[in-house]
């Protein structure tokens, strides 16, 4: 069932025990939403617990340290920022069919829950912010920090296309009431681990330009992860790098998987459809960012990738 | 004379011809303020021209391309985002004593102008935004883009300590009315030149850790500029890098100057005073960022730098 904010608030008021689920590989928005929601529930005098299939990075300790879960027996189950049951990861089988309420900002949400409250927002945290107001729960600093975390991480610190007037207005209100935005920005956007720096150096050595510099490709192998002490979870900024280079219209990062196969992440400038490039490789995604699997033959996969990129580049000329 | 917004607006209404000055090495805020102000004046039916001692980067062409200066004979002279006459650069001698009005957000402003309208804001553009409202001038998209440029560049895209609720509110209002924030963010924060990438790679090879990883040092030589095709103007992101590394409390970048001498830029975490580190080397600056000159002996200079850093690190233990 599709529900609105008022109906969502009603469900929170009516129930007494809650279990809040976040998606696998938890990021700032799923965690910020989950812990802000848990805090709302606590302030309403409810019992609440939290579950995620993966370990939470120590970067988020300012959210997790302040959290002591209640014992819940037959909880009302809420998934936040989870567009699809599969994204619950290893707890999908156990909880996937039992989700009572999904609160999400992805229009691609599959409406898997009994009740689905989905709004097209930059971050799920934006929805939680308004839910608190709807419930008449006053936001304390901890909750504001949780909400700010989702808002800033999902918008690349107010940099991406998804930034709306509402995003800035929520940020203004959080800042007005007091929020540790500088501390959070530092953790989320400024700090680089030594292992990441090593990985980035090694990976950047592989940078290749094609088609008069309109395409740039970086390759990351498992051996590089071993040598740098880094891992898949630190790759994100490298994925963005090739397309950030002046003159580059299509950026690709080819990553070797643990099983020896290769995956490619493609990022494109406006006017070139990354999902089309990846569809020709049996992958898919969005206009600006898409992906595909290569199989185990790096050279053959890259050849097909470059052919597909060329078709799209030729299309704009 | 110190004046307020109403008095500032009165001066703009009373005069007919204006010359707007920006500071040397012009950045997004001095240019955004200057071109937004020129647009306000144009919409008021005034004549206006613009002057800066340095060439404006092509990055700002979306502001400069739309600008055709009027011929002005005996203009009312306004300096924007210029805290001190010296910052006018090579036009300081000619114009320094003739500035009729200084509009600025630096509390360190030396009140050199006949009229000084100084407010403690994140960006001078924030002041211009409110001045437009005071004057009843409707902001068009061009003006909004100029204002957004100053607001975003002076706050590191809403990341720095200087971000206030007002900054977010102005951004919300600009976004509400329509602004090319994504395009501007891309130019200001996302695009990396190939020469910068080469310089960064070469410079990062010199990364050294000291004092159990609490200090990191990078060295940039003139030879590296030559090899990479990059230059001093592209160095800024590298200056910030050492201190961004996990566990690093003091980051230093030593840069060889054209005359063969060395300069150091020091960045520190909260609790360590960069200006104290640099004062011991006869330099100075702020708590979080400071600098000093080394002379021509790299090894001796670095030895003294590390000794000074050690004193400050010992001080916190």
PDB file of C-alpha atoms in Angstrom, chain B residues 52-213:
ATOM      1  CA  UNK B  52      40.873  44.027 -12.007  1.00  0.00           C
ATOM      2  CA  UNK B  53      44.670  44.112 -12.227  1.00  0.00           C
ATOM      3  CA  UNK B  54      44.893  40.426 -13.176  1.00  0.00           C
ATOM      4  CA  UNK B  55      43.513  38.371 -16.023  1.00  0.00           C
ATOM      5  CA  UNK B  56      40.290  36.547 -15.220  1.00  0.00           C
ATOM      6  CA  UNK B  57      40.351  32.763 -15.584  1.00  0.00           C
ATOM      7  CA  UNK B  58      38.276  31.324 -18.450  1.00  0.00           C
ATOM      8  CA  UNK B  59      36.461  29.324 -15.749  1.00  0.00           C
ATOM      9  CA  UNK B  60      34.460  32.474 -15.043  1.00  0.00           C
ATOM     10  CA  UNK B  61      33.434  33.098 -18.659  1.00  0.00           C
ATOM     11  CA  UNK B  62      29.751  32.563 -17.764  1.00  0.00           C
ATOM     12  CA  UNK B  63      30.054  35.817 -15.807  1.00  0.00           C
ATOM     13  CA  UNK B  64      32.396  37.801 -18.054  1.00  0.00           C
ATOM     14  CA  UNK B  65      30.914  36.829 -21.445  1.00  0.00           C
ATOM     15  CA  UNK B  66      27.611  38.450 -20.582  1.00  0.00           C
ATOM     16  CA  UNK B  67      29.276  41.689 -19.562  1.00  0.00           C
ATOM     17  CA  UNK B  68      29.786  44.755 -21.790  1.00  0.00           C
ATOM     18  CA  UNK B  69      31.201  47.682 -19.825  1.00  0.00           C
ATOM     19  CA  UNK B  70      29.791  51.175 -20.226  1.00  0.00           C
ATOM     20  CA  UNK B  71      32.000  54.168 -20.842  1.00  0.00           C
ATOM     21  CA  UNK B  72      32.397  55.970 -17.534  1.00  0.00           C
ATOM     22  CA  UNK B  73      34.085  59.360 -17.185  1.00  0.00           C
ATOM     23  CA  UNK B  74      34.128  60.372 -13.556  1.00  0.00           C
ATOM     24  CA  UNK B  75      32.867  57.223 -11.878  1.00  0.00           C
ATOM     25  CA  UNK B  76      31.953  56.518  -8.265  1.00  0.00           C
ATOM     26  CA  UNK B  77      34.518  53.850  -7.382  1.00  0.00           C
ATOM     27  CA  UNK B  78      33.498  50.696  -5.493  1.00  0.00           C
ATOM     28  CA  UNK B  79      35.842  47.947  -4.305  1.00  0.00           C
ATOM     29  CA  UNK B  80      34.182  44.599  -3.538  1.00  0.00           C
ATOM     30  CA  UNK B  81      35.674  41.850  -1.381  1.00  0.00           C
ATOM     31  CA  UNK B  82      38.863  43.954  -1.039  1.00  0.00           C
ATOM     32  CA  UNK B  83      39.960  44.042   2.617  1.00  0.00           C
ATOM     33  CA  UNK B  84      43.029  46.214   2.075  1.00  0.00           C
ATOM     34  CA  UNK B  85      44.166  48.668  -0.604  1.00  0.00           C
ATOM     35  CA  UNK B  86      47.233  46.506  -1.225  1.00  0.00           C
ATOM     36  CA  UNK B  87      44.959  43.723  -2.481  1.00  0.00           C
ATOM     37  CA  UNK B  88      44.061  45.858  -5.498  1.00  0.00           C
ATOM     38  CA  UNK B  89      47.488  44.751  -6.742  1.00  0.00           C
ATOM     39  CA  UNK B  90      49.095  46.756  -9.513  1.00  0.00           C
ATOM     40  CA  UNK B  91      46.190  49.233  -9.668  1.00  0.00           C
ATOM     41  CA  UNK B  92      46.501  50.031  -5.946  1.00  0.00           C
ATOM     42  CA  UNK B  93      48.662  53.120  -6.556  1.00  0.00           C
ATOM     43  CA  UNK B  94      46.277  54.570  -9.097  1.00  0.00           C
ATOM     44  CA  UNK B  95      42.973  53.752  -7.388  1.00  0.00           C
ATOM     45  CA  UNK B  96      43.773  53.006  -3.739  1.00  0.00           C
ATOM     46  CA  UNK B  97      43.086  56.482  -2.414  1.00  0.00           C
ATOM     47  CA  UNK B  98      40.102  57.093  -4.686  1.00  0.00           C
ATOM     48  CA  UNK B  99      37.807  54.299  -3.505  1.00  0.00           C
ATOM     49  CA  UNK B 100      34.437  55.860  -2.665  1.00  0.00           C
ATOM     50  CA  UNK B 101      32.878  52.723  -1.282  1.00  0.00           C
ATOM     51  CA  UNK B 102      34.199  49.414   0.010  1.00  0.00           C
ATOM     52  CA  UNK B 103      31.718  46.540   0.241  1.00  0.00           C
ATOM     53  CA  UNK B 104      33.351  43.686   2.101  1.00  0.00           C
ATOM     54  CA  UNK B 105      32.845  40.676   4.387  1.00  0.00           C
ATOM     55  CA  UNK B 106      36.299  40.629   6.010  1.00  0.00           C
ATOM     56  CA  UNK B 107      36.337  41.928   9.570  1.00  0.00           C
ATOM     57  CA  UNK B 108      40.045  42.585   8.919  1.00  0.00           C
ATOM     58  CA  UNK B 109      39.008  45.318   6.421  1.00  0.00           C
ATOM     59  CA  UNK B 110      41.263  48.361   6.943  1.00  0.00           C
ATOM     60  CA  UNK B 111      38.475  50.885   6.247  1.00  0.00           C
ATOM     61  CA  UNK B 112      40.514  52.547   3.521  1.00  0.00           C
ATOM     62  CA  UNK B 113      37.533  53.820   1.525  1.00  0.00           C
ATOM     63  CA  UNK B 114      35.523  57.017   1.946  1.00  0.00           C
ATOM     64  CA  UNK B 115      32.542  54.817   2.826  1.00  0.00           C
ATOM     65  CA  UNK B 116      32.925  51.331   4.270  1.00  0.00           C
ATOM     66  CA  UNK B 117      30.087  48.831   4.340  1.00  0.00           C
ATOM     67  CA  UNK B 118      31.564  45.794   6.080  1.00  0.00           C
ATOM     68  CA  UNK B 119      29.582  42.870   7.443  1.00  0.00           C
ATOM     69  CA  UNK B 120      30.833  39.581   8.902  1.00  0.00           C
ATOM     70  CA  UNK B 121      29.502  37.169   6.297  1.00  0.00           C
ATOM     71  CA  UNK B 122      30.742  33.985   4.660  1.00  0.00           C
ATOM     72  CA  UNK B 123      30.994  35.735   1.301  1.00  0.00           C
ATOM     73  CA  UNK B 124      30.818  39.258  -0.076  1.00  0.00           C
ATOM     74  CA  UNK B 125      28.157  37.897  -2.436  1.00  0.00           C
ATOM     75  CA  UNK B 126      25.860  37.385   0.540  1.00  0.00           C
ATOM     76  CA  UNK B 127      26.034  41.148   1.132  1.00  0.00           C
ATOM     77  CA  UNK B 128      25.335  41.873  -2.536  1.00  0.00           C
ATOM     78  CA  UNK B 129      22.326  39.530  -2.415  1.00  0.00           C
ATOM     79  CA  UNK B 130      20.788  41.559   0.391  1.00  0.00           C
ATOM     80  CA  UNK B 131      21.737  44.834  -1.240  1.00  0.00           C
ATOM     81  CA  UNK B 132      19.695  43.872  -4.312  1.00  0.00           C
ATOM     82  CA  UNK B 133      16.688  43.301  -2.064  1.00  0.00           C
ATOM     83  CA  UNK B 134      17.305  46.614  -0.279  1.00  0.00           C
ATOM     84  CA  UNK B 135      17.353  48.377  -3.653  1.00  0.00           C
ATOM     85  CA  UNK B 136      14.254  46.555  -4.855  1.00  0.00           C
ATOM     86  CA  UNK B 137      16.151  45.156  -7.847  1.00  0.00           C
ATOM     87  CA  UNK B 138      14.858  41.800  -9.025  1.00  0.00           C
ATOM     88  CA  UNK B 139      17.596  39.205  -9.394  1.00  0.00           C
ATOM     89  CA  UNK B 140      17.780  37.644 -12.855  1.00  0.00           C
ATOM     90  CA  UNK B 141      19.441  34.290 -13.572  1.00  0.00           C
ATOM     91  CA  UNK B 142      22.772  35.897 -14.508  1.00  0.00           C
ATOM     92  CA  UNK B 143      22.876  37.759 -11.193  1.00  0.00           C
ATOM     93  CA  UNK B 144      21.862  34.658  -9.278  1.00  0.00           C
ATOM     94  CA  UNK B 145      24.689  32.720 -10.942  1.00  0.00           C
ATOM     95  CA  UNK B 146      27.182  35.441  -9.942  1.00  0.00           C
ATOM     96  CA  UNK B 147      25.965  35.408  -6.331  1.00  0.00           C
ATOM     97  CA  UNK B 148      25.943  31.608  -6.162  1.00  0.00           C
ATOM     98  CA  UNK B 149      29.545  31.579  -7.419  1.00  0.00           C
ATOM     99  CA  UNK B 150      30.792  33.687  -4.508  1.00  0.00           C
ATOM    100  CA  UNK B 151      28.668  31.898  -1.969  1.00  0.00           C
ATOM    101  CA  UNK B 152      29.813  28.429  -3.015  1.00  0.00           C
ATOM    102  CA  UNK B 153      33.494  29.162  -3.653  1.00  0.00           C
ATOM    103  CA  UNK B 154      34.061  31.039  -0.383  1.00  0.00           C
ATOM    104  CA  UNK B 155      32.463  28.209   1.605  1.00  0.00           C
ATOM    105  CA  UNK B 156      34.121  25.316  -0.258  1.00  0.00           C
ATOM    106  CA  UNK B 157      30.668  24.382  -1.537  1.00  0.00           C
ATOM    107  CA  UNK B 158      29.031  24.706   1.887  1.00  0.00           C
ATOM    108  CA  UNK B 159      31.739  22.722   3.606  1.00  0.00           C
ATOM    109  CA  UNK B 160      33.742  25.206   5.699  1.00  0.00           C
ATOM    110  CA  UNK B 161      33.376  26.613   9.193  1.00  0.00           C
ATOM    111  CA  UNK B 162      32.020  29.915   7.811  1.00  0.00           C
ATOM    112  CA  UNK B 163      28.740  28.344   6.648  1.00  0.00           C
ATOM    113  CA  UNK B 164      25.831  29.951   8.516  1.00  0.00           C
ATOM    114  CA  UNK B 165      22.067  29.469   8.382  1.00  0.00           C
ATOM    115  CA  UNK B 166      21.996  32.629   6.267  1.00  0.00           C
ATOM    116  CA  UNK B 167      24.313  31.032   3.673  1.00  0.00           C
ATOM    117  CA  UNK B 168      21.933  28.096   3.295  1.00  0.00           C
ATOM    118  CA  UNK B 169      18.910  30.429   3.180  1.00  0.00           C
ATOM    119  CA  UNK B 170      20.436  32.529   0.394  1.00  0.00           C
ATOM    120  CA  UNK B 171      21.302  29.325  -1.496  1.00  0.00           C
ATOM    121  CA  UNK B 172      17.728  28.074  -1.038  1.00  0.00           C
ATOM    122  CA  UNK B 173      16.325  31.304  -2.418  1.00  0.00           C
ATOM    123  CA  UNK B 174      18.693  31.239  -5.420  1.00  0.00           C
ATOM    124  CA  UNK B 175      17.773  27.600  -6.115  1.00  0.00           C
ATOM    125  CA  UNK B 176      14.072  28.392  -5.746  1.00  0.00           C
ATOM    126  CA  UNK B 177      14.267  31.108  -8.412  1.00  0.00           C
ATOM    127  CA  UNK B 178      16.606  29.054 -10.610  1.00  0.00           C
ATOM    128  CA  UNK B 179      20.386  28.953 -10.641  1.00  0.00           C
ATOM    129  CA  UNK B 180      22.965  26.948 -12.612  1.00  0.00           C
ATOM    130  CA  UNK B 181      24.459  25.501  -9.429  1.00  0.00           C
ATOM    131  CA  UNK B 182      25.353  22.122 -10.904  1.00  0.00           C
ATOM    132  CA  UNK B 183      27.135  23.687 -13.882  1.00  0.00           C
ATOM    133  CA  UNK B 184      28.982  26.117 -11.612  1.00  0.00           C
ATOM    134  CA  UNK B 185      29.913  23.406  -9.076  1.00  0.00           C
ATOM    135  CA  UNK B 186      31.320  21.340 -11.893  1.00  0.00           C
ATOM    136  CA  UNK B 187      33.595  24.139 -13.070  1.00  0.00           C
ATOM    137  CA  UNK B 188      34.634  25.248  -9.585  1.00  0.00           C
ATOM    138  CA  UNK B 189      34.955  21.964  -7.714  1.00  0.00           C
ATOM    139  CA  UNK B 190      34.951  18.991 -10.051  1.00  0.00           C
ATOM    140  CA  UNK B 191      37.127  19.665 -13.051  1.00  0.00           C
ATOM    141  CA  UNK B 192      40.795  18.706 -12.868  1.00  0.00           C
ATOM    142  CA  UNK B 193      43.224  19.675 -15.606  1.00  0.00           C
ATOM    143  CA  UNK B 194      45.533  17.032 -17.011  1.00  0.00           C
ATOM    144  CA  UNK B 195      48.532  19.135 -15.973  1.00  0.00           C
ATOM    145  CA  UNK B 196      47.234  19.300 -12.388  1.00  0.00           C
ATOM    146  CA  UNK B 197      46.784  15.528 -12.306  1.00  0.00           C
ATOM    147  CA  UNK B 198      50.362  15.055 -13.488  1.00  0.00           C
ATOM    148  CA  UNK B 199      51.686  17.530 -10.908  1.00  0.00           C
ATOM    149  CA  UNK B 200      49.676  15.883  -8.145  1.00  0.00           C
ATOM    150  CA  UNK B 201      51.036  12.447  -9.053  1.00  0.00           C
ATOM    151  CA  UNK B 202      54.642  13.644  -9.103  1.00  0.00           C
ATOM    152  CA  UNK B 203      54.262  15.702  -5.920  1.00  0.00           C
ATOM    153  CA  UNK B 204      52.578  12.896  -4.026  1.00  0.00           C
ATOM    154  CA  UNK B 205      55.572  10.671  -4.684  1.00  0.00           C
ATOM    155  CA  UNK B 206      57.412  12.948  -2.226  1.00  0.00           C
ATOM    156  CA  UNK B 207      54.916  12.389   0.602  1.00  0.00           C
ATOM    157  CA  UNK B 208      56.750  11.721   3.870  1.00  0.00           C
ATOM    158  CA  UNK B 209      55.362  10.995   7.320  1.00  0.00           C
ATOM    159  CA  UNK B 210      56.978  12.158  10.574  1.00  0.00           C
ATOM    160  CA  UNK B 211      56.284  11.799  14.284  1.00  0.00           C
ATOM    161  CA  UNK B 212      54.273   8.567  14.121  1.00  0.00           C
ATOM    162  CA  UNK B 213      52.230   9.808  11.168  1.00  0.00           C
TER     163      UNK B 213
END
